[in-house]
GROMACS .gro file of N, CA and C in nm:
model
  417
    1MET      N    1   0.373   1.499   4.928
    1MET     CA    2   0.464   1.387   4.946
    1MET      C    3   0.392   1.257   4.908
    2THR      N    4   0.456   1.179   4.825
    2THR     CA    5   0.395   1.057   4.773
    2THR      C    6   0.433   0.937   4.859
    3TRP      N    7   0.376   0.822   4.823
    3TRP     CA    8   0.408   0.698   4.894
    3TRP      C    9   0.555   0.665   4.878
    4VAL      N   10   0.615   0.704   4.766
    4VAL     CA   11   0.757   0.675   4.741
    4VAL      C   12   0.843   0.747   4.845
    5PHE      N   13   0.811   0.872   4.873
    5PHE     CA   14   0.885   0.947   4.976
    5PHE      C   15   0.880   0.874   5.110
    6TRP      N   16   0.759   0.835   5.151
    6TRP     CA   17   0.743   0.769   5.281
    6TRP      C   18   0.809   0.631   5.282
    7ALA      N   19   0.805   0.561   5.170
    7ALA     CA   20   0.871   0.430   5.162
    7ALA      C   21   1.023   0.445   5.171
    8LEU      N   22   1.078   0.545   5.106
    8LEU     CA   23   1.223   0.569   5.114
    8LEU      C   24   1.263   0.610   5.255
    9LEU      N   25   1.182   0.693   5.318
    9LEU     CA   26   1.209   0.732   5.456
    9LEU      C   27   1.203   0.609   5.548
   10SER      N   28   1.109   0.522   5.522
   10SER     CA   29   1.099   0.397   5.598
   10SER      C   30   1.225   0.314   5.582
   11ALA      N   31   1.277   0.307   5.460
   11ALA     CA   32   1.401   0.232   5.435
   11ALA      C   33   1.519   0.291   5.511
   12VAL      N   34   1.526   0.424   5.516
   12VAL     CA   35   1.634   0.490   5.592
   12VAL      C   36   1.625   0.453   5.740
   13PHE      N   37   1.504   0.461   5.795
   13PHE     CA   38   1.488   0.428   5.937
   13PHE      C   39   1.508   0.278   5.962
   14ALA      N   40   1.471   0.194   5.867
   14ALA     CA   41   1.495   0.050   5.882
   14ALA      C   42   1.645   0.021   5.884
   15ALA      N   43   1.720   0.090   5.800
   15ALA     CA   44   1.866   0.073   5.800
   15ALA      C   45   1.924   0.117   5.934
   16ALA      N   46   1.877   0.230   5.984
   16ALA     CA   47   1.924   0.279   6.114
   16ALA      C   48   1.887   0.179   6.224
   17THR      N   49   1.769   0.121   6.213
   17THR     CA   50   1.724   0.023   6.311
   17THR      C   51   1.820  -0.095   6.318
   18ALA      N   52   1.859  -0.147   6.203
   18ALA     CA   53   1.949  -0.262   6.200
   18ALA      C   54   2.083  -0.229   6.265
   19LEU      N   55   2.138  -0.115   6.230
   19LEU     CA   56   2.269  -0.078   6.285
   19LEU      C   57   2.262  -0.049   6.434
   20LEU      N   58   2.162   0.026   6.476
   20LEU     CA   59   2.147   0.058   6.618
   20LEU      C   60   2.117  -0.067   6.700
   21ALA      N   61   2.033  -0.155   6.645
   21ALA     CA   62   1.998  -0.277   6.716
   21ALA      C   63   2.119  -0.370   6.730
   22LYS      N   64   2.200  -0.378   6.627
   22LYS     CA   65   2.319  -0.465   6.632
   22LYS      C   66   2.409  -0.424   6.748
   23VAL      N   67   2.428  -0.294   6.766
   23VAL     CA   68   2.511  -0.245   6.876
   23VAL      C   69   2.437  -0.264   7.008
   24GLY      N   70   2.307  -0.235   7.010
   24GLY     CA   71   2.229  -0.242   7.132
   24GLY      C   72   2.208  -0.382   7.187
   25VAL      N   73   2.204  -0.481   7.099
   25VAL     CA   74   2.176  -0.618   7.142
   25VAL      C   75   2.301  -0.688   7.198
   26GLU      N   76   2.415  -0.625   7.180
   26GLU     CA   77   2.541  -0.683   7.228
   26GLU      C   78   2.538  -0.699   7.380
   27GLY      N   79   2.550  -0.822   7.425
   27GLY     CA   80   2.552  -0.851   7.567
   27GLY      C   81   2.415  -0.847   7.634
   28VAL      N   82   2.308  -0.838   7.554
   28VAL     CA   83   2.172  -0.834   7.607
   28VAL      C   84   2.094  -0.949   7.544
   29ASP      N   85   2.012  -1.017   7.624
   29ASP     CA   86   1.927  -1.122   7.569
   29ASP      C   87   1.841  -1.063   7.457
   30SER      N   88   1.834  -1.132   7.345
   30SER     CA   89   1.763  -1.078   7.229
   30SER      C   90   1.614  -1.058   7.256
   31ASN      N   91   1.554  -1.144   7.336
   31ASN     CA   92   1.412  -1.128   7.370
   31ASN      C   93   1.389  -1.005   7.457
   32LEU      N   94   1.480  -0.982   7.553
   32LEU     CA   95   1.471  -0.863   7.637
   32LEU      C   96   1.493  -0.737   7.553
   33ALA      N   97   1.589  -0.742   7.462
   33ALA     CA   98   1.615  -0.628   7.374
   33ALA      C   99   1.491  -0.596   7.290
   34THR      N  100   1.424  -0.699   7.240
   34THR     CA  101   1.303  -0.678   7.162
   34THR      C  102   1.193  -0.616   7.248
   35ALA      N  103   1.181  -0.662   7.371
   35ALA     CA  104   1.080  -0.606   7.462
   35ALA      C  105   1.106  -0.458   7.488
   36ILE      N  106   1.232  -0.422   7.507
   36ILE     CA  107   1.267  -0.281   7.530
   36ILE      C  108   1.232  -0.198   7.408
   37ARG      N  109   1.273  -0.244   7.292
   37ARG     CA  110   1.245  -0.171   7.167
   37ARG      C  111   1.096  -0.157   7.146
   38THR      N  112   1.022  -0.263   7.170
   38THR     CA  113   0.877  -0.261   7.150
   38THR      C  114   0.810  -0.164   7.247
   39SER      N  115   0.860  -0.158   7.369
   39SER     CA  116   0.804  -0.064   7.467
   39SER      C  117   0.825   0.080   7.422
   40VAL      N  118   0.942   0.108   7.369
   40VAL     CA  119   0.969   0.243   7.317
   40VAL      C  120   0.874   0.275   7.203
   41ILE      N  121   0.856   0.180   7.113
   41ILE     CA  122   0.766   0.199   6.999
   41ILE      C  123   0.623   0.222   7.047
   42LEU      N  124   0.581   0.146   7.146
   42LEU     CA  125   0.446   0.159   7.201
   42LEU      C  126   0.422   0.301   7.252
   43VAL      N  127   0.512   0.351   7.334
   43VAL     CA  128   0.499   0.486   7.390
   43VAL      C  129   0.506   0.590   7.279
   44PHE      N  130   0.602   0.574   7.190
   44PHE     CA  131   0.623   0.671   7.082
   44PHE      C  132   0.502   0.681   6.990
   45THR      N  133   0.448   0.569   6.947
   45THR     CA  134   0.336   0.572   6.853
   45THR      C  135   0.207   0.621   6.919
   46TRP      N  136   0.184   0.585   7.046
   46TRP     CA  137   0.065   0.637   7.114
   46TRP      C  138   0.077   0.786   7.138
   47ALA      N  139   0.198   0.834   7.164
   47ALA     CA  140   0.218   0.979   7.180
   47ALA      C  141   0.184   1.052   7.051
   48ILE      N  142   0.222   0.995   6.938
   48ILE     CA  143   0.189   1.055   6.809
   48ILE      C  144   0.039   1.052   6.785
   49ALA      N  145  -0.024   0.936   6.808
   49ALA     CA  146  -0.169   0.924   6.786
   49ALA      C  147  -0.247   1.021   6.874
   50ILE      N  148  -0.207   1.031   7.000
   50ILE     CA  149  -0.276   1.123   7.092
   50ILE      C  150  -0.243   1.268   7.057
   51GLY      N  151  -0.118   1.295   7.024
   51GLY     CA  152  -0.077   1.431   6.988
   51GLY      C  153  -0.152   1.485   6.867
   52PHE      N  154  -0.181   1.398   6.771
   52PHE     CA  155  -0.256   1.440   6.652
   52PHE      C  156  -0.406   1.412   6.666
   53GLU      N  157  -0.446   1.374   6.788
   53GLU     CA  158  -0.586   1.349   6.822
   53GLU      C  159  -0.652   1.244   6.732
   54LYS      N  160  -0.576   1.140   6.700
   54LYS     CA  161  -0.628   1.031   6.617
   54LYS      C  162  -0.685   0.917   6.702
   55HIS      N  163  -0.661   0.920   6.832
   55HIS     CA  164  -0.706   0.813   6.921
   55HIS      C  165  -0.858   0.807   6.933
   56HIS      N  166  -0.927   0.914   6.894
   56HIS     CA  167  -1.073   0.915   6.898
   56HIS      C  168  -1.132   0.818   6.795
   57GLY      N  169  -1.054   0.780   6.697
   57GLY     CA  170  -1.100   0.690   6.593
   57GLY      C  171  -1.107   0.544   6.637
   58LEU      N  172  -1.064   0.512   6.758
   58LEU     CA  173  -1.067   0.374   6.806
   58LEU      C  174  -1.207   0.313   6.798
   59ALA      N  175  -1.306   0.391   6.834
   59ALA     CA  176  -1.444   0.342   6.836
   59ALA      C  177  -1.497   0.314   6.695
   60LEU      N  178  -1.433   0.369   6.596
   60LEU     CA  179  -1.480   0.354   6.458
   60LEU      C  180  -1.420   0.233   6.387
   61ILE      N  181  -1.324   0.168   6.450
   61ILE     CA  182  -1.256   0.055   6.386
   61ILE      C  183  -1.346  -0.068   6.392
   62GLY      N  184  -1.368  -0.130   6.277
   62GLY     CA  185  -1.455  -0.248   6.269
   62GLY      C  186  -1.386  -0.374   6.319
   63ARG      N  187  -1.468  -0.474   6.344
   63ARG     CA  188  -1.420  -0.601   6.398
   63ARG      C  189  -1.315  -0.666   6.307
   64ARG      N  190  -1.342  -0.667   6.178
   64ARG     CA  191  -1.249  -0.729   6.082
   64ARG      C  192  -1.113  -0.659   6.088
   65SER      N  193  -1.114  -0.527   6.091
   65SER     CA  194  -0.988  -0.452   6.100
   65SER      C  195  -0.915  -0.484   6.230
   66TRP      N  196  -0.989  -0.492   6.340
   66TRP     CA  197  -0.925  -0.528   6.469
   66TRP      C  198  -0.854  -0.662   6.459
   67VAL      N  199  -0.923  -0.761   6.402
   67VAL     CA  200  -0.865  -0.896   6.391
   67VAL      C  201  -0.736  -0.891   6.311
   68PHE      N  202  -0.739  -0.826   6.197
   68PHE     CA  203  -0.620  -0.823   6.111
   68PHE      C  204  -0.509  -0.735   6.169
   69LEU      N  205  -0.544  -0.628   6.238
   69LEU     CA  206  -0.441  -0.545   6.302
   69LEU      C  207  -0.375  -0.621   6.417
   70VAL      N  208  -0.453  -0.696   6.493
   70VAL     CA  209  -0.395  -0.777   6.601
   70VAL      C  210  -0.305  -0.887   6.544
   71LEU      N  211  -0.352  -0.954   6.440
   71LEU     CA  212  -0.270  -1.058   6.376
   71LEU      C  213  -0.142  -0.996   6.319
   72SER      N  214  -0.151  -0.879   6.260
   72SER     CA  215  -0.034  -0.810   6.210
   72SER      C  216   0.063  -0.778   6.324
   73GLY      N  217   0.009  -0.737   6.437
   73GLY     CA  218   0.093  -0.710   6.554
   73GLY      C  219   0.166  -0.834   6.603
   74VAL      N  220   0.097  -0.947   6.604
   74VAL     CA  221   0.160  -1.074   6.645
   74VAL      C  222   0.270  -1.110   6.546
   75ALA      N  223   0.243  -1.097   6.416
   75ALA     CA  224   0.344  -1.126   6.315
   75ALA      C  225   0.464  -1.033   6.329
   76THR      N  226   0.438  -0.905   6.355
   76THR     CA  227   0.548  -0.810   6.375
   76THR      C  228   0.633  -0.849   6.495
   77GLY      N  229   0.567  -0.883   6.604
   77GLY     CA  230   0.641  -0.924   6.724
   77GLY      C  231   0.728  -1.046   6.699
   78LEU      N  232   0.672  -1.145   6.632
   78LEU     CA  233   0.749  -1.265   6.600
   78LEU      C  234   0.866  -1.232   6.507
   79SER      N  235   0.841  -1.145   6.409
   79SER     CA  236   0.947  -1.103   6.318
   79SER      C  237   1.060  -1.034   6.394
   80TRP      N  238   1.025  -0.944   6.485
   80TRP     CA  239   1.127  -0.871   6.561
   80TRP      C  240   1.206  -0.963   6.652
   81LEU      N  241   1.138  -1.058   6.716
   81LEU     CA  242   1.209  -1.153   6.802
   81LEU      C  243   1.312  -1.232   6.721
   82CYS      N  244   1.270  -1.279   6.606
   82CYS     CA  245   1.361  -1.354   6.519
   82CYS      C  246   1.473  -1.266   6.465
   83TYR      N  247   1.440  -1.143   6.429
   83TYR     CA  248   1.538  -1.049   6.374
   83TYR      C  249   1.645  -1.016   6.477
   84PHE      N  250   1.605  -0.987   6.599
   84PHE     CA  251   1.703  -0.954   6.702
   84PHE      C  252   1.791  -1.074   6.735
   85ARG      N  253   1.733  -1.191   6.735
   85ARG     CA  254   1.814  -1.312   6.760
   85ARG      C  255   1.915  -1.330   6.647
   86ALA      N  256   1.871  -1.311   6.523
   86ALA     CA  257   1.962  -1.323   6.408
   86ALA      C  258   2.072  -1.218   6.416
   87LEU      N  259   2.037  -1.093   6.454
   87LEU     CA  260   2.137  -0.988   6.467
   87LEU      C  261   2.240  -1.022   6.575
   88GLN      N  262   2.192  -1.085   6.680
   88GLN     CA  263   2.283  -1.122   6.789
   88GLN      C  264   2.383  -1.228   6.743
   89MET      N  265   2.340  -1.312   6.651
   89MET     CA  266   2.422  -1.424   6.607
   89MET      C  267   2.505  -1.394   6.483
   90GLY      N  268   2.460  -1.302   6.399
   90GLY     CA  269   2.528  -1.280   6.271
   90GLY      C  270   2.556  -1.135   6.244
   91PRO      N  271   2.631  -1.108   6.138
   91PRO     CA  272   2.663  -0.969   6.102
   91PRO      C  273   2.541  -0.896   6.046
   92ALA      N  274   2.526  -0.771   6.084
   92ALA     CA  275   2.412  -0.691   6.038
   92ALA      C  276   2.406  -0.684   5.885
   93SER      N  277   2.524  -0.679   5.821
   93SER     CA  278   2.528  -0.669   5.676
   93SER      C  279   2.482  -0.797   5.606
   94SER      N  280   2.470  -0.906   5.678
   94SER     CA  281   2.415  -1.030   5.622
   94SER      C  282   2.271  -1.053   5.667
   95VAL      N  283   2.244  -1.020   5.793
   95VAL     CA  284   2.110  -1.043   5.848
   95VAL      C  285   2.007  -0.955   5.777
   96ALA      N  286   2.037  -0.827   5.761
   96ALA     CA  287   1.940  -0.733   5.702
   96ALA      C  288   1.896  -0.774   5.561
   97PRO      N  289   1.988  -0.813   5.472
   97PRO     CA  290   1.943  -0.854   5.338
   97PRO      C  291   1.853  -0.979   5.340
   98VAL      N  292   1.884  -1.075   5.426
   98VAL     CA  293   1.799  -1.194   5.435
   98VAL      C  294   1.661  -1.155   5.487
   99ASP      N  295   1.658  -1.065   5.584
   99ASP     CA  296   1.531  -1.015   5.637
   99ASP      C  297   1.449  -0.950   5.526
  100LYS      N  298   1.515  -0.885   5.432
  100LYS     CA  299   1.444  -0.818   5.324
  100LYS      C  300   1.390  -0.914   5.219
  101LEU      N  301   1.414  -1.043   5.236
  101LEU     CA  302   1.345  -1.141   5.152
  101LEU      C  303   1.194  -1.132   5.174
  102SER      N  304   1.155  -1.062   5.281
  102SER     CA  305   1.013  -1.037   5.305
  102SER      C  306   0.950  -0.965   5.186
  103VAL      N  307   1.027  -0.885   5.116
  103VAL     CA  308   0.976  -0.814   4.997
  103VAL      C  309   0.931  -0.917   4.892
  104VAL      N  310   1.012  -1.017   4.871
  104VAL     CA  311   0.978  -1.121   4.774
  104VAL      C  312   0.853  -1.196   4.819
  105LEU      N  313   0.848  -1.227   4.947
  105LEU     CA  314   0.730  -1.298   5.000
  105LEU      C  315   0.604  -1.213   4.989
  106VAL      N  316   0.616  -1.084   5.011
  106VAL     CA  317   0.500  -0.995   4.997
  106VAL      C  318   0.450  -0.995   4.852
  107ILE      N  319   0.541  -0.990   4.758
  107ILE     CA  320   0.501  -0.992   4.616
  107ILE      C  321   0.422  -1.119   4.586
  108VAL      N  322   0.473  -1.233   4.630
  108VAL     CA  323   0.407  -1.362   4.604
  108VAL      C  324   0.274  -1.372   4.678
  109PHE      N  325   0.276  -1.340   4.809
  109PHE     CA  326   0.153  -1.352   4.889
  109PHE      C  327   0.047  -1.250   4.848
  110ALA      N  328   0.089  -1.131   4.805
  110ALA     CA  329  -0.007  -1.031   4.758
  110ALA      C  330  -0.078  -1.080   4.633
  111ALA      N  331  -0.006  -1.151   4.548
  111ALA     CA  332  -0.067  -1.208   4.427
  111ALA      C  333  -0.165  -1.319   4.464
  112ILE      N  334  -0.124  -1.405   4.558
  112ILE     CA  335  -0.208  -1.520   4.596
  112ILE      C  336  -0.329  -1.477   4.677
  113PHE      N  337  -0.308  -1.398   4.781
  113PHE     CA  338  -0.414  -1.369   4.878
  113PHE      C  339  -0.489  -1.238   4.853
  114LEU      N  340  -0.425  -1.142   4.788
  114LEU     CA  341  -0.490  -1.012   4.768
  114LEU      C  342  -0.529  -0.988   4.623
  115GLY      N  343  -0.492  -1.082   4.536
  115GLY     CA  344  -0.528  -1.070   4.396
  115GLY      C  345  -0.449  -0.964   4.320
  116GLU      N  346  -0.335  -0.921   4.375
  116GLU     CA  347  -0.253  -0.824   4.304
  116GLU      C  348  -0.187  -0.890   4.184
  117LYS      N  349  -0.170  -0.812   4.080
  117LYS     CA  350  -0.117  -0.864   3.954
  117LYS      C  351   0.032  -0.895   3.967
  118LEU      N  352   0.070  -1.014   3.926
  118LEU     CA  353   0.210  -1.058   3.926
  118LEU      C  354   0.263  -1.037   3.785
  119THR      N  355   0.325  -0.923   3.762
  119THR     CA  356   0.373  -0.885   3.629
  119THR      C  357   0.515  -0.937   3.606
  120PRO      N  358   0.558  -0.943   3.482
  120PRO     CA  359   0.697  -0.982   3.454
  120PRO      C  360   0.799  -0.892   3.525
  121MET      N  361   0.768  -0.763   3.536
  121MET     CA  362   0.858  -0.671   3.605
  121MET      C  363   0.867  -0.703   3.754
  122LYS      N  364   0.754  -0.738   3.816
  122LYS     CA  365   0.756  -0.775   3.958
  122LYS      C  366   0.832  -0.906   3.979
  123ILE      N  367   0.814  -0.998   3.887
  123ILE     CA  368   0.887  -1.125   3.896
  123ILE      C  369   1.036  -1.100   3.882
  124ALA      N  370   1.075  -1.018   3.786
  124ALA     CA  371   1.216  -0.987   3.766
  124ALA      C  372   1.273  -0.913   3.887
  125GLY      N  373   1.202  -0.813   3.935
  125GLY     CA  374   1.249  -0.737   4.052
  125GLY      C  375   1.259  -0.824   4.175
  126GLY      N  376   1.158  -0.906   4.199
  126GLY     CA  377   1.161  -0.998   4.313
  126GLY      C  378   1.275  -1.097   4.304
  127SER      N  379   1.300  -1.144   4.183
  127SER     CA  380   1.411  -1.239   4.162
  127SER      C  381   1.545  -1.172   4.190
  128LEU      N  382   1.560  -1.047   4.146
  128LEU     CA  383   1.684  -0.973   4.172
  128LEU      C  384   1.704  -0.948   4.322
  129ILE      N  385   1.595  -0.916   4.392
  129ILE     CA  386   1.603  -0.897   4.537
  129ILE      C  387   1.647  -1.026   4.604
  130ALA      N  388   1.585  -1.137   4.563
  130ALA     CA  389   1.620  -1.267   4.622
  130ALA      C  390   1.767  -1.302   4.594
  131LEU      N  391   1.809  -1.283   4.470
  131LEU     CA  392   1.947  -1.311   4.434
  131LEU      C  393   2.043  -1.221   4.512
  132GLY      N  394   2.010  -1.092   4.521
  132GLY     CA  395   2.093  -0.999   4.596
  132GLY      C  396   2.102  -1.034   4.743
  133ALA      N  397   1.990  -1.075   4.803
  133ALA     CA  398   1.990  -1.114   4.944
  133ALA      C  399   2.081  -1.235   4.968
  134VAL      N  400   2.072  -1.333   4.879
  134VAL     CA  401   2.157  -1.452   4.892
  134VAL      C  402   2.304  -1.417   4.875
  135ILE      N  403   2.335  -1.336   4.776
  135ILE     CA  404   2.474  -1.295   4.754
  135ILE      C  405   2.528  -1.219   4.875
  136LEU      N  406   2.451  -1.121   4.925
  136LEU     CA  407   2.496  -1.041   5.039
  136LEU      C  408   2.507  -1.125   5.167
  137ALA      N  409   2.418  -1.221   5.183
  137ALA     CA  410   2.420  -1.305   5.303
  137ALA      C  411   2.548  -1.386   5.314
  138PHE      N  412   2.601  -1.425   5.199
  138PHE     CA  413   2.721  -1.509   5.200
  138PHE      C  414   2.846  -1.438   5.152
  139ALA      N  415   2.838  -1.305   5.141
  139ALA     CA  416   2.952  -1.226   5.095
  139ALA      C  417   3.061  -1.218   5.202
   0.00000   0.00000   0.00000
């Protein structure tokens, strides 16, 4: 199984997340809803790590990795808080495409900060994603 398989599976679960969250956040404070979802994820992912005996690798993680993983966790938490608030206020079919503008930002930031090549195809694809997100947001 390639990265494409896992990325497509991620997209399927992300779509399910948006739809399930839209229904779940109804009548619930968005911050509380995010806390509940995050707690489920915490238990679920640790169960997987322990079940596959990957938790022994904690001692092998370097300081730099810890810093960036913690920062990534903070960014994820902030993203989820904002996402749930947006879902509470707007239609899922508009919120999700705007949220996916993150793809465009990743392309740009990966070029700036990670030195990834910004090719004409990436620029075209990113532009189409941005255009599609704007169209869907106001459809």
